[in-house]
mmCIF file of C-alpha atoms in Angstrom:
data_model
loop_
_atom_site.group_PDB
_atom_site.id
_atom_site.type_symbol
_atom_site.label_atom_id
_atom_site.label_comp_id
_atom_site.label_asym_id
_atom_site.label_seq_id
_atom_site.Cartn_x
_atom_site.Cartn_y
_atom_site.Cartn_z
ATOM 1 C CA UNK A 1 82.478 90.443 136.423
ATOM 2 C CA UNK A 2 85.892 90.701 134.578
ATOM 3 C CA UNK A 3 86.048 93.296 131.978
ATOM 4 C CA UNK A 4 88.121 93.604 128.977
ATOM 5 C CA UNK A 5 88.663 96.043 126.109
ATOM 6 C CA UNK A 6 88.316 94.980 122.545
ATOM 7 C CA UNK A 7 90.803 96.434 120.147
ATOM 8 C CA UNK A 8 88.964 95.279 117.081
ATOM 9 C CA UNK A 9 91.599 96.434 114.369
ATOM 10 C CA UNK A 10 90.879 98.393 111.226
ATOM 11 C CA UNK A 11 90.803 95.346 108.878
ATOM 12 C CA UNK A 12 88.210 93.457 111.094
ATOM 13 C CA UNK A 13 86.155 96.516 111.415
ATOM 14 C CA UNK A 14 86.172 97.378 107.717
ATOM 15 C CA UNK A 15 86.153 93.879 106.122
ATOM 16 C CA UNK A 16 85.396 91.120 108.725
ATOM 17 C CA UNK A 17 82.935 92.340 111.282
ATOM 18 C CA UNK A 18 81.925 88.702 111.733
ATOM 19 C CA UNK A 19 85.301 88.044 113.497
ATOM 20 C CA UNK A 20 84.706 90.841 116.034
ATOM 21 C CA UNK A 21 81.276 89.500 116.743
ATOM 22 C CA UNK A 22 82.628 85.983 117.222
ATOM 23 C CA UNK A 23 85.239 87.366 119.761
ATOM 24 C CA UNK A 24 82.615 89.148 121.700
ATOM 25 C CA UNK A 25 80.366 86.140 121.792
ATOM 26 C CA UNK A 26 83.106 83.753 123.049
ATOM 27 C CA UNK A 27 84.144 86.182 125.779
ATOM 28 C CA UNK A 28 80.512 86.718 126.875
ATOM 29 C CA UNK A 29 79.991 83.036 127.104
ATOM 30 C CA UNK A 30 83.016 82.824 129.420
ATOM 31 C CA UNK A 31 81.379 85.454 131.592
ATOM 32 C CA UNK A 32 83.733 88.306 130.410
ATOM 33 C CA UNK A 33 82.198 91.758 129.897
ATOM 34 C CA UNK A 34 83.540 93.375 126.741
ATOM 35 C CA UNK A 35 83.815 97.121 126.380
ATOM 36 C CA UNK A 36 84.602 98.905 123.184
ATOM 37 C CA UNK A 37 86.379 102.311 123.149
ATOM 38 C CA UNK A 38 84.674 104.206 120.274
ATOM 39 C CA UNK A 39 87.575 106.440 119.694
ATOM 40 C CA UNK A 40 89.999 103.695 118.730
ATOM 41 C CA UNK A 41 91.527 103.728 115.203
ATOM 42 C CA UNK A 42 94.286 101.886 113.401
ATOM 43 C CA UNK A 43 97.239 100.886 115.559
ATOM 44 C CA UNK A 44 99.632 102.643 113.320
ATOM 45 C CA UNK A 45 101.558 99.659 112.013
ATOM 46 C CA UNK A 46 101.248 100.522 108.350
ATOM 47 C CA UNK A 47 102.808 103.937 108.942
ATOM 48 C CA UNK A 48 105.513 102.441 111.335
ATOM 49 C CA UNK A 49 106.547 99.810 108.614
ATOM 50 C CA UNK A 50 106.786 102.532 105.999
ATOM 51 C CA UNK A 51 109.148 104.504 108.176
ATOM 52 C CA UNK A 52 106.561 107.232 108.720
ATOM 53 C CA UNK A 53 107.673 107.619 112.429
ATOM 54 C CA UNK A 54 105.962 110.960 112.851
ATOM 55 C CA UNK A 55 102.644 109.680 111.719
ATOM 56 C CA UNK A 56 103.007 106.423 113.602
ATOM 57 C CA UNK A 57 103.756 108.338 116.934
ATOM 58 C CA UNK A 58 100.609 110.533 116.489
ATOM 59 C CA UNK A 59 98.508 107.423 116.073
ATOM 60 C CA UNK A 60 100.346 105.761 119.009
ATOM 61 C CA UNK A 61 99.714 108.753 121.189
ATOM 62 C CA UNK A 62 96.049 108.868 120.287
ATOM 63 C CA UNK A 63 95.671 105.157 121.096
ATOM 64 C CA UNK A 64 97.452 105.322 124.412
ATOM 65 C CA UNK A 65 95.184 108.224 125.456
ATOM 66 C CA UNK A 66 92.094 106.321 124.311
ATOM 67 C CA UNK A 67 92.895 103.159 126.413
ATOM 68 C CA UNK A 68 94.245 104.951 129.352
ATOM 69 C CA UNK A 69 90.723 106.043 130.212
ATOM 70 C CA UNK A 70 89.570 102.393 130.363
ATOM 71 C CA UNK A 71 89.997 99.467 132.642
ATOM 72 C CA UNK A 72 90.900 95.753 132.074
ATOM 73 C CA UNK A 73 93.087 93.863 129.749
ATOM 74 C CA UNK A 74 93.065 94.821 126.026
ATOM 75 C CA UNK A 75 92.193 91.848 123.746
ATOM 76 C CA UNK A 76 92.735 91.954 120.045
ATOM 77 C CA UNK A 77 91.999 89.356 117.335
ATOM 78 C CA UNK A 78 95.355 90.304 115.611
ATOM 79 C CA UNK A 79 98.870 89.144 116.472
ATOM 80 C CA UNK A 80 100.240 92.085 114.351
ATOM 81 C CA UNK A 81 98.389 94.788 116.323
ATOM 82 C CA UNK A 82 99.380 93.035 119.559
ATOM 83 C CA UNK A 83 102.984 93.110 118.316
ATOM 84 C CA UNK A 84 102.563 96.756 117.563
ATOM 85 C CA UNK A 85 101.457 97.754 121.017
ATOM 86 C CA UNK A 86 103.977 95.482 122.695
ATOM 87 C CA UNK A 87 107.181 96.118 120.722
ATOM 88 C CA UNK A 88 106.865 99.022 118.338
ATOM 89 C CA UNK A 89 105.191 101.492 120.660
ATOM 90 C CA UNK A 90 108.034 101.304 123.041
ATOM 91 C CA UNK A 91 110.444 101.653 120.110
ATOM 92 C CA UNK A 92 108.704 104.801 119.063
ATOM 93 C CA UNK A 93 108.849 106.351 122.461
ATOM 94 C CA UNK A 94 112.330 105.202 123.343
ATOM 95 C CA UNK A 95 114.095 107.694 125.525
ATOM 96 C CA UNK A 96 110.914 109.645 126.156
ATOM 97 C CA UNK A 97 110.432 109.903 129.918
ATOM 98 C CA UNK A 98 106.811 111.005 129.474
ATOM 99 C CA UNK A 99 105.392 108.611 126.791
ATOM 100 C CA UNK A 100 107.600 105.499 127.125
ATOM 101 C CA UNK A 101 106.085 104.483 130.523
ATOM 102 C CA UNK A 102 102.587 105.055 129.168
ATOM 103 C CA UNK A 103 103.409 102.965 126.137
ATOM 104 C CA UNK A 104 104.831 100.106 128.370
ATOM 105 C CA UNK A 105 101.653 100.235 130.598
ATOM 106 C CA UNK A 106 99.463 99.711 127.357
ATOM 107 C CA UNK A 107 101.797 96.965 126.270
ATOM 108 C CA UNK A 108 101.390 95.098 129.567
ATOM 109 C CA UNK A 109 97.649 95.059 129.195
ATOM 110 C CA UNK A 110 97.533 93.786 125.654
ATOM 111 C CA UNK A 111 96.797 90.121 124.649
ATOM 112 C CA UNK A 112 96.212 88.472 121.218
ATOM 113 C CA UNK A 113 92.776 86.787 121.446
ATOM 114 C CA UNK A 114 93.973 83.088 121.636
ATOM 115 C CA UNK A 115 96.726 84.070 123.998
ATOM 116 C CA UNK A 116 94.248 85.627 126.317
ATOM 117 C CA UNK A 117 92.044 82.649 126.327
ATOM 118 C CA UNK A 118 94.751 80.094 127.016
ATOM 119 C CA UNK A 119 97.326 81.933 129.059
ATOM 120 C CA UNK A 120 95.120 84.383 131.105
ATOM 121 C CA UNK A 121 91.814 82.496 131.295
ATOM 122 C CA UNK A 122 93.359 78.992 131.102
ATOM 123 C CA UNK A 123 90.661 77.946 128.643
ATOM 124 C CA UNK A 124 91.562 75.516 125.869
ATOM 125 C CA UNK A 125 88.134 73.867 125.118
ATOM 126 C CA UNK A 126 85.242 76.214 124.281
ATOM 127 C CA UNK A 127 82.879 73.442 123.364
ATOM 128 C CA UNK A 128 83.182 74.253 119.725
ATOM 129 C CA UNK A 129 82.228 71.738 117.042
ATOM 130 C CA UNK A 130 83.384 71.423 113.373
ATOM 131 C CA UNK A 131 82.741 68.850 110.676
ATOM 132 C CA UNK A 132 85.856 67.692 108.867
ATOM 133 C CA UNK A 133 89.468 68.655 108.416
ATOM 134 C CA UNK A 134 90.952 72.070 109.029
ATOM 135 C CA UNK A 135 94.484 73.247 108.877
ATOM 136 C CA UNK A 136 96.279 76.309 110.557
ATOM 137 C CA UNK A 137 98.456 79.045 109.044
ATOM 138 C CA UNK A 138 100.563 80.765 111.833
ATOM 139 C CA UNK A 139 100.720 84.345 110.896
ATOM 140 C CA UNK A 140 104.152 85.929 111.023
ATOM 141 C CA UNK A 141 103.535 88.604 113.756
ATOM 142 C CA UNK A 142 101.671 86.043 115.920
ATOM 143 C CA UNK A 143 104.318 83.358 115.658
ATOM 144 C CA UNK A 144 107.653 85.232 115.546
ATOM 145 C CA UNK A 145 106.506 88.699 116.834
ATOM 146 C CA UNK A 146 104.819 87.719 120.120
ATOM 147 C CA UNK A 147 105.683 83.852 120.235
ATOM 148 C CA UNK A 148 102.041 82.753 120.052
ATOM 149 C CA UNK A 149 101.561 79.231 118.415
ATOM 150 C CA UNK A 150 100.835 76.698 121.110
ATOM 151 C CA UNK A 151 97.729 78.603 122.141
ATOM 152 C CA UNK A 152 95.783 78.497 118.792
ATOM 153 C CA UNK A 153 96.819 74.944 118.241
ATOM 154 C CA UNK A 154 95.468 73.858 121.581
ATOM 155 C CA UNK A 155 92.349 75.473 121.075
ATOM 156 C CA UNK A 156 91.839 73.999 117.532
ATOM 157 C CA UNK A 157 92.902 70.669 118.834
ATOM 158 C CA UNK A 158 89.834 70.655 121.117
ATOM 159 C CA UNK A 159 87.206 71.539 118.488
ATOM 160 C CA UNK A 160 84.971 68.554 118.479
ATOM 161 C CA UNK A 161 84.477 66.850 115.100
ATOM 162 C CA UNK A 162 87.412 68.693 113.564
ATOM 163 C CA UNK A 163 90.597 66.964 112.282
ATOM 164 C CA UNK A 164 93.533 69.451 112.616
ATOM 165 C CA UNK A 165 95.854 68.731 109.587
ATOM 166 C CA UNK A 166 99.435 70.056 109.549
ATOM 167 C CA UNK A 167 99.852 72.550 106.763
ATOM 168 C CA UNK A 168 103.065 71.924 104.840
ATOM 169 C CA UNK A 169 105.773 74.681 105.235
ATOM 170 C CA UNK A 170 103.293 76.299 107.714
ATOM 171 C CA UNK A 171 105.867 78.834 109.092
ATOM 172 C CA UNK A 172 106.386 80.358 105.643
ATOM 173 C CA UNK A 173 104.917 83.910 105.157
ATOM 174 C CA UNK A 174 101.819 84.031 103.107
ATOM 175 C CA UNK A 175 103.140 87.104 101.207
ATOM 176 C CA UNK A 176 100.918 89.812 102.804
ATOM 177 C CA UNK A 177 103.637 91.210 105.176
ATOM 178 C CA UNK A 178 101.765 94.350 105.654
ATOM 179 C CA UNK A 179 103.097 97.088 103.251
ATOM 180 C CA UNK A 180 105.612 94.478 101.782
ATOM 181 C CA UNK A 181 102.737 93.165 99.550
ATOM 182 C CA UNK A 182 102.379 96.723 98.123
ATOM 183 C CA UNK A 183 106.210 97.594 97.897
ATOM 184 C CA UNK A 184 107.051 94.101 96.553
ATOM 185 C CA UNK A 185 104.079 92.692 94.649
ATOM 186 C CA UNK A 186 105.903 90.163 92.591
ATOM 187 C CA UNK A 187 107.567 88.615 95.581
ATOM 188 C CA UNK A 188 104.413 88.791 97.565
ATOM 189 C CA UNK A 189 102.522 86.908 94.708
ATOM 190 C CA UNK A 190 105.138 84.226 94.605
ATOM 191 C CA UNK A 191 104.901 83.492 98.349
ATOM 192 C CA UNK A 192 101.075 83.402 97.883
ATOM 193 C CA UNK A 193 101.241 80.874 95.273
ATOM 194 C CA UNK A 194 103.457 78.653 97.489
ATOM 195 C CA UNK A 195 100.970 79.039 100.342
ATOM 196 C CA UNK A 196 97.998 78.042 98.248
ATOM 197 C CA UNK A 197 99.876 75.099 96.762
ATOM 198 C CA UNK A 198 100.658 73.941 100.257
ATOM 199 C CA UNK A 199 97.037 74.499 101.408
ATOM 200 C CA UNK A 200 95.975 72.140 98.502
ATOM 201 C CA UNK A 201 98.676 69.608 99.560
ATOM 202 C CA UNK A 202 96.942 69.551 103.106
ATOM 203 C CA UNK A 203 93.695 68.587 101.427
ATOM 204 C CA UNK A 204 91.853 70.684 104.091
ATOM 205 C CA UNK A 205 88.892 72.723 102.885
ATOM 206 C CA UNK A 206 89.364 75.424 105.671
ATOM 207 C CA UNK A 207 92.492 77.402 106.505
ATOM 208 C CA UNK A 208 92.380 78.883 110.003
ATOM 209 C CA UNK A 209 94.263 82.132 110.546
ATOM 210 C CA UNK A 210 94.721 84.639 113.644
ATOM 211 C CA UNK A 211 95.230 87.738 111.508
ATOM 212 C CA UNK A 212 92.862 89.609 109.155
ATOM 213 C CA UNK A 213 95.697 90.523 106.871
ATOM 214 C CA UNK A 214 96.646 87.025 106.104
ATOM 215 C CA UNK A 215 92.997 86.102 105.587
ATOM 216 C CA UNK A 216 92.392 88.948 103.117
ATOM 217 C CA UNK A 217 95.513 88.097 101.148
ATOM 218 C CA UNK A 218 95.113 84.305 101.055
ATOM 219 C CA UNK A 219 91.298 84.447 100.436
ATOM 220 C CA UNK A 220 91.901 86.961 97.515
ATOM 221 C CA UNK A 221 94.251 84.595 95.908
ATOM 222 C CA UNK A 222 91.965 81.653 96.269
ATOM 223 C CA UNK A 223 89.231 83.595 94.731
ATOM 224 C CA UNK A 224 91.349 84.750 91.813
ATOM 225 C CA UNK A 225 92.524 81.156 91.155
ATOM 226 C CA UNK A 226 88.764 80.071 91.534
ATOM 227 C CA UNK A 227 89.717 77.740 94.184
ATOM 228 C CA UNK A 228 87.171 76.133 96.629
ATOM 229 C CA UNK A 229 88.965 76.476 99.955
ATOM 230 C CA UNK A 230 87.945 78.937 102.552
ATOM 231 C CA UNK A 231 89.915 81.076 104.996
ATOM 232 C CA UNK A 232 88.533 81.711 108.403
ATOM 233 C CA UNK A 233 89.680 83.590 111.486
ATOM 234 C CA UNK A 234 90.135 81.304 114.546
ATOM 235 C CA UNK A 235 87.349 83.136 116.530
ATOM 236 C CA UNK A 236 84.747 82.211 113.972
ATOM 237 C CA UNK A 237 85.768 78.573 114.134
ATOM 238 C CA UNK A 238 85.921 78.607 117.993
ATOM 239 C CA UNK A 239 82.358 80.204 118.101
ATOM 240 C CA UNK A 240 80.750 77.474 115.944
ATOM 241 C CA UNK A 241 78.583 75.162 118.150
#
């Protein structure tokens, strides 16, 4: 039986455990054995983005050690964490003859969840069902960081009963941007207002995302504005039968 390692991410672990459960359920249905390294922590992206390279390196070293003792591909329900493993870890260890090869080995094993389903398993139809329209927000790191866009769209297009509606100005950032939402809250709030306005223009009651950061940010804005639309991770939609 094929085995994968789940890198669940700190936001999913802390706020959206149902996303992690949906990922595991889908992989199990596909005959994939899912292992979970209990020593995993944050990927270190907040520290990296804040310029705290020493702290980010310590987290990266811990993560590499944790997964070096495991076998199989690493699957994560987060394009931003996949981007951190693939691009930022090698940058952290650039010129380091000991750690750079270890970072690259980790990067080569890492897949964002929808990317793993479509590109590694060649699965685009999970037998999922949904009643009504949905729309898709391509998270920045997923779309631009690791060039994953076709994969989630193919999976959503095969959800029976769902109508996939195009989100106006879909490629615009939602305003979360990791620590940007903390360092530039006014700019973040304006982008969020635009994203919610575009969601309303789509007339879809459900917005699908691939990253918990976007989910938390947009859902928070909808709640504060007392809007009825929901934000869901794609794994939860794909696990619905």
